[in-house]
C-alpha positions as a Markdown table, in Angstrom:
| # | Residue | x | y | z |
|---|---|---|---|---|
| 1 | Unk | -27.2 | -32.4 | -14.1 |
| 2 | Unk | -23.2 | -31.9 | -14.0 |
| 3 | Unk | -21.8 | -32.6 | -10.7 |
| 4 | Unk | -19.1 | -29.5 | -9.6 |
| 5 | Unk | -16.4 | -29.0 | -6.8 |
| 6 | Unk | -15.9 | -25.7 | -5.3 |
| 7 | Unk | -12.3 | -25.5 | -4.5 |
| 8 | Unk | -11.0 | -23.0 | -2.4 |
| 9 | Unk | -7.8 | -20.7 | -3.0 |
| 10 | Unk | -7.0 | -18.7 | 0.0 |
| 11 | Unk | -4.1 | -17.3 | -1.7 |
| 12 | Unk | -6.0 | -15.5 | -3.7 |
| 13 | Unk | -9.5 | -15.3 | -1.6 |
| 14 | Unk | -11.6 | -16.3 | -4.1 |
| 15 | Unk | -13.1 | -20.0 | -5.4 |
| 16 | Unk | -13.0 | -21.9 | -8.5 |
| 17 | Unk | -16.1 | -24.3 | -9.7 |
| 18 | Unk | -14.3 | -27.3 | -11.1 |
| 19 | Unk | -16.3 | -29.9 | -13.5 |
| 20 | Unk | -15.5 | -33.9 | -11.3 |
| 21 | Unk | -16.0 | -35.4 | -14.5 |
| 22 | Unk | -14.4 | -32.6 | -17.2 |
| 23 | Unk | -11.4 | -32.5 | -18.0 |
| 24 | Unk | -8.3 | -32.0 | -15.5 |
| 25 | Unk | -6.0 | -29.6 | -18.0 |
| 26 | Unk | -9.0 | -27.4 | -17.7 |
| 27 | Unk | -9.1 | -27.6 | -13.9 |
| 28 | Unk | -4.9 | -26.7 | -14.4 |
| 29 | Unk | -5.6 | -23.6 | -16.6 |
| 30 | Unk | -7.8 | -22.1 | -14.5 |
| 31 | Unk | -6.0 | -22.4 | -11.2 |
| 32 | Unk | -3.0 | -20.7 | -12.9 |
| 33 | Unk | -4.9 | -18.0 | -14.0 |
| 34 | Unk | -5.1 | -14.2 | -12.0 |
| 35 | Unk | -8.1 | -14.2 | -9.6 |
| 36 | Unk | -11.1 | -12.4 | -11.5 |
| 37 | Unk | -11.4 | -9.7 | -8.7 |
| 38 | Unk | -7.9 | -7.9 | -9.0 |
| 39 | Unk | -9.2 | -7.9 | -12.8 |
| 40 | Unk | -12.7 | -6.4 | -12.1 |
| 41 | Unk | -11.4 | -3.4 | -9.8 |
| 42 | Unk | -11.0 | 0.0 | -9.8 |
| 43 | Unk | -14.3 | 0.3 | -8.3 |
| 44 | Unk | -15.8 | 3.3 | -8.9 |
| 45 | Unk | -14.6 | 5.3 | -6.3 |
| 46 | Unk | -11.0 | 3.9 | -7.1 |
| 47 | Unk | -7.8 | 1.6 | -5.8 |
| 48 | Unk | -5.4 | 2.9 | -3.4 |
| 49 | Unk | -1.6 | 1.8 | -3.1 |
| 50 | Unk | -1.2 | 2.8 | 0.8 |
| 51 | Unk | 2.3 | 2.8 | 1.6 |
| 52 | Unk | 2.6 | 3.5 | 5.3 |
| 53 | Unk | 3.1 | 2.5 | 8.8 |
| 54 | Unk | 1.7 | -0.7 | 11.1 |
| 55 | Unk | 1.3 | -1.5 | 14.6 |
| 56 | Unk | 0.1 | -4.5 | 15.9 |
| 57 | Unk | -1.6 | -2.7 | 19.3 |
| 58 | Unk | -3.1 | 0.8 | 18.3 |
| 59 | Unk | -3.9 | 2.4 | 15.3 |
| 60 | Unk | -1.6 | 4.1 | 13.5 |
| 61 | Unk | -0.4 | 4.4 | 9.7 |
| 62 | Unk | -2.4 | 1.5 | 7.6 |
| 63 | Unk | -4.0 | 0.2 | 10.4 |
| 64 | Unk | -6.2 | 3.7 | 10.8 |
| 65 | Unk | -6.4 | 3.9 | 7.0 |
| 66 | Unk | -7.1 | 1.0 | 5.5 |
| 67 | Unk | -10.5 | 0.4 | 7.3 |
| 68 | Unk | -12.0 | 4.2 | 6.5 |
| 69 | Unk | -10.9 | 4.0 | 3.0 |
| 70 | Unk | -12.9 | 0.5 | 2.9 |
| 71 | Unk | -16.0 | 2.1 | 4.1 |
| 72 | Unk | -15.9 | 4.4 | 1.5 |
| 73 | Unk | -15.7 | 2.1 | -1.2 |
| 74 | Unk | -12.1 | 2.2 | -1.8 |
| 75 | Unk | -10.2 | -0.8 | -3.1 |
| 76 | Unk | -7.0 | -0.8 | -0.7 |
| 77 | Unk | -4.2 | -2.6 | -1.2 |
| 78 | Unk | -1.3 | -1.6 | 2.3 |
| 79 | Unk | 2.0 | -2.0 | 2.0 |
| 80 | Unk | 3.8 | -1.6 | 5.7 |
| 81 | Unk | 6.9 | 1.1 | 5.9 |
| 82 | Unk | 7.2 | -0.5 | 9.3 |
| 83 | Unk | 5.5 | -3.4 | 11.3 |
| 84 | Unk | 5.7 | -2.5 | 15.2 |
| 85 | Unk | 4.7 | -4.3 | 18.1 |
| 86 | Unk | 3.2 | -0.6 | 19.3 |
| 87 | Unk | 3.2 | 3.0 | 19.3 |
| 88 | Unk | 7.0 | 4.4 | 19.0 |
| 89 | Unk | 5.5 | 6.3 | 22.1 |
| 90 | Unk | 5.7 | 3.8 | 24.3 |
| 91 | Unk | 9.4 | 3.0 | 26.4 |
| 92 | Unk | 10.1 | 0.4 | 24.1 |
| 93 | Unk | 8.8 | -1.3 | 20.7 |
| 94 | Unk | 9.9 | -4.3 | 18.3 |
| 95 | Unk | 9.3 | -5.0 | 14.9 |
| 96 | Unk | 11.1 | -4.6 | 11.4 |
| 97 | Unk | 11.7 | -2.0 | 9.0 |
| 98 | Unk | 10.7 | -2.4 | 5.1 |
| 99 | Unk | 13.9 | -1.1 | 3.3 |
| 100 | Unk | 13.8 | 0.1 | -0.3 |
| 101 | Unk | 14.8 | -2.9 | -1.9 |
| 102 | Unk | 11.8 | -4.7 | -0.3 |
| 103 | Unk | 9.8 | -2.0 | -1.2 |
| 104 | Unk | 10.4 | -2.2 | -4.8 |
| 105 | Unk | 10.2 | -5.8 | -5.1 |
| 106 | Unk | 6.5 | -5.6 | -4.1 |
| 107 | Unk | 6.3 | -3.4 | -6.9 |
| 108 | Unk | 7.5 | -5.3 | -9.0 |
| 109 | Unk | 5.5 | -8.4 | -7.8 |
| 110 | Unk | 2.2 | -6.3 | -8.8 |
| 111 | Unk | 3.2 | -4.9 | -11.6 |
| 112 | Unk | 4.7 | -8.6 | -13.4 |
| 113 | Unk | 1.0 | -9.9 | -12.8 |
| 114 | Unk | -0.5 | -6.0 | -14.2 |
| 115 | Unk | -1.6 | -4.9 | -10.7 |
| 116 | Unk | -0.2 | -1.2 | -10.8 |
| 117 | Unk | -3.9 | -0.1 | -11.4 |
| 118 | Unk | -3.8 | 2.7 | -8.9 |
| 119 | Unk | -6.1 | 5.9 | -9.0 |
| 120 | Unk | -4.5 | 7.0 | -5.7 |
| 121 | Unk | -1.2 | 6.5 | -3.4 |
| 122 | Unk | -1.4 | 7.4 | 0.0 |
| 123 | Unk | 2.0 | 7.8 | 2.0 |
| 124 | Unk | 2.2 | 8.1 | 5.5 |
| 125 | Unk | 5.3 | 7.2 | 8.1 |
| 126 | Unk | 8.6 | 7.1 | 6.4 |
| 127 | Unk | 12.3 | 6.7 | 8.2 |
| 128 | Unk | 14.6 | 7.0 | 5.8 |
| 129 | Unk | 15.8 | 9.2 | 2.9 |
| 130 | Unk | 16.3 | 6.2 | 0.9 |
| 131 | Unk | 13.1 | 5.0 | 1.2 |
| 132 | Unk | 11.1 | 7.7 | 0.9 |
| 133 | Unk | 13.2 | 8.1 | -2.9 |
| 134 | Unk | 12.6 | 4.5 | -3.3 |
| 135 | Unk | 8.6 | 5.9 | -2.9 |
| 136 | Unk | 9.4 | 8.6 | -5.3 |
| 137 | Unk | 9.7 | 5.8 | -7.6 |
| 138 | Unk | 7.2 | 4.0 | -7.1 |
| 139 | Unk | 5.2 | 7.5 | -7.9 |
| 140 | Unk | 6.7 | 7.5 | -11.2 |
| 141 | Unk | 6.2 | 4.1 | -12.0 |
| 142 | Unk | 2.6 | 4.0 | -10.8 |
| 143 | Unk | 1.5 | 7.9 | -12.9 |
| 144 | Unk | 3.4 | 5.8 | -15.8 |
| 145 | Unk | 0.4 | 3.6 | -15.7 |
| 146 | Unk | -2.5 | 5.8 | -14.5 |
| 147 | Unk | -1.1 | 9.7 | -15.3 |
| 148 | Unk | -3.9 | 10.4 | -13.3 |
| 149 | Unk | -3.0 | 8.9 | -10.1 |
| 150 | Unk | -3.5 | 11.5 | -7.5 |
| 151 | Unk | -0.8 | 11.6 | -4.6 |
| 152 | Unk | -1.8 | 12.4 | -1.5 |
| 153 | Unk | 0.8 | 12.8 | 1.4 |
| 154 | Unk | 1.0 | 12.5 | 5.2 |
| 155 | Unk | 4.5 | 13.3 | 6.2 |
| 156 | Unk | 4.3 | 11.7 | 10.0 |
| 157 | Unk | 8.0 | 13.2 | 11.2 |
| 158 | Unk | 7.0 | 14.5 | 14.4 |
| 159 | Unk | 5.0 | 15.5 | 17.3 |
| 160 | Unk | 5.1 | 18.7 | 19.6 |
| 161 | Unk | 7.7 | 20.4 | 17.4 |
| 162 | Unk | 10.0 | 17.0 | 18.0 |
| 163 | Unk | 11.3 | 15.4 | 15.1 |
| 164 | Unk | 11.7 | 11.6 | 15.4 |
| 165 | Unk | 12.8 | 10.9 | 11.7 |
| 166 | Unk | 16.1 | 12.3 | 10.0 |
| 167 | Unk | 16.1 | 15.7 | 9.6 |
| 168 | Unk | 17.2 | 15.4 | 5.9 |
| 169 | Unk | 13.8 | 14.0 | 5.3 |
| 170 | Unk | 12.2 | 17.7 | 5.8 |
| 171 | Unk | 14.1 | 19.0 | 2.8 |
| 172 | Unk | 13.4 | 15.8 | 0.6 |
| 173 | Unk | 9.5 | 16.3 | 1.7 |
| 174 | Unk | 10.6 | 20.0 | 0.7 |
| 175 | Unk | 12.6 | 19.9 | -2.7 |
| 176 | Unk | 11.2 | 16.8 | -4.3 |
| 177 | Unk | 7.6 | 15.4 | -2.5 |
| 178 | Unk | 6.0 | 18.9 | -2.6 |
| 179 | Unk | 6.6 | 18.6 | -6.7 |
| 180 | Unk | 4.8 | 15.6 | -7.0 |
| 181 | Unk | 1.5 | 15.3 | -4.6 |
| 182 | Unk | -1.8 | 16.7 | -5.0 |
| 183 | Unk | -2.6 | 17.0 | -1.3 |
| 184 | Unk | -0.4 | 17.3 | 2.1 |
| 185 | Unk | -2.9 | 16.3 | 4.7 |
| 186 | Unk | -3.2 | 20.1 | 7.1 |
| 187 | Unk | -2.0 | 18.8 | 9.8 |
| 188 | Unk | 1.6 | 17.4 | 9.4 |
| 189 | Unk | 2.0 | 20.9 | 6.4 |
| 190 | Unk | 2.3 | 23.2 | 9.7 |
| 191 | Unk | 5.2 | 20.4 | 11.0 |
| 192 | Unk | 6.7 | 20.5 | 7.6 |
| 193 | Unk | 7.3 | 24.6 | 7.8 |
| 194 | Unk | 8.2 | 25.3 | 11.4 |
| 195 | Unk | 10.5 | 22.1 | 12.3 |
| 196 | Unk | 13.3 | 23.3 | 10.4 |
């Protein structure tokens, strides 16, 4: 009987079954190799890209997401427009803002190890102008890989007929956004009409 070593790699969540007594440049070549999950998805239901917002208390943006889309047997991979210590609601809040730069290095990060394997992108909260084009990239480049990626959009801009984003966000959401989704979420479509 061969004696074996589970080895853990948290960076990747998953475990390789080294041989004690094979031979080490084997052991190497695995380790450097892409964790065999990322390979095995889309499940069947699919992989989502959800590019929205975080809080740390509540549940808002990615937070609310992620979880549901789980449940339903959705591969979800969150990237945060914003990580909050709370609810913008609240008299105060701390936290950072992703900018587009940031934004499109992730991008590239998954697509250099052929992650961009999307069948959906879900946006949500987004600040600025030049993020939300830096997503409008990121559309492209994913429906390069997957034409049949389907976009769906929540454009979280305000509450009680109260903006609390830019208000040239409404006409980018307008003139470029509507172009390119498959499906506004109801809600925020109403917002999107009567705030300007």
């Amino acid at each position: 009987m061969r004696n074996y070593l589970l080895r853990s790699r948290p960076q990747f969540g998953v475990y390789l079954v080294t041989r004690i007594f094979g031979s080490r440049s084997l052991s190497r070549k695995l380790e450097m190799a892409p964790p065999i999950l990322s390979l095995a998805l889309p499940t069947e239901t699919g992989r989502v890209l959800s590019i929205q917002s975080h809080t740390v208390q509540g549940y808002v943006g990615n937070k609310s997401a992620v979880f549901p889309l789980q449940l339903l047997g959705y591969d979800v991979d969150p990237i945060n427009s914003v990580q909050f210590s709370n609810h913008t609601g609240y008299p105060t809040f701390k936290g950072q803002v992703l900018n587009g730069e940031q934004l499109w290095t992730l991008i590239e990060g998954l697509e250099a190890n052929d992650l961009l394997c999307y069948t959906h992108l879900l946006t949500g909260y987004i600040g600025s102008v030049s993020f939300l084009n830096n997503v409008l990239e990121v559309v492209n480049k994913l429906r390069s890989v997957n034409p049949n990626l389907t976009y769906v959009c929540d454009p979280v801009m305000g509450d009680e007929g109260k903006l609390y984003v830019p208000q040239e966000l409404v006409s980018v959401y307008r003139e470029k956004v509507s172009n390119l989704i498959e499906l506004y979420l109801f809600e925020h479509l109403n917002q999107l009409s009567n705030l300007v």
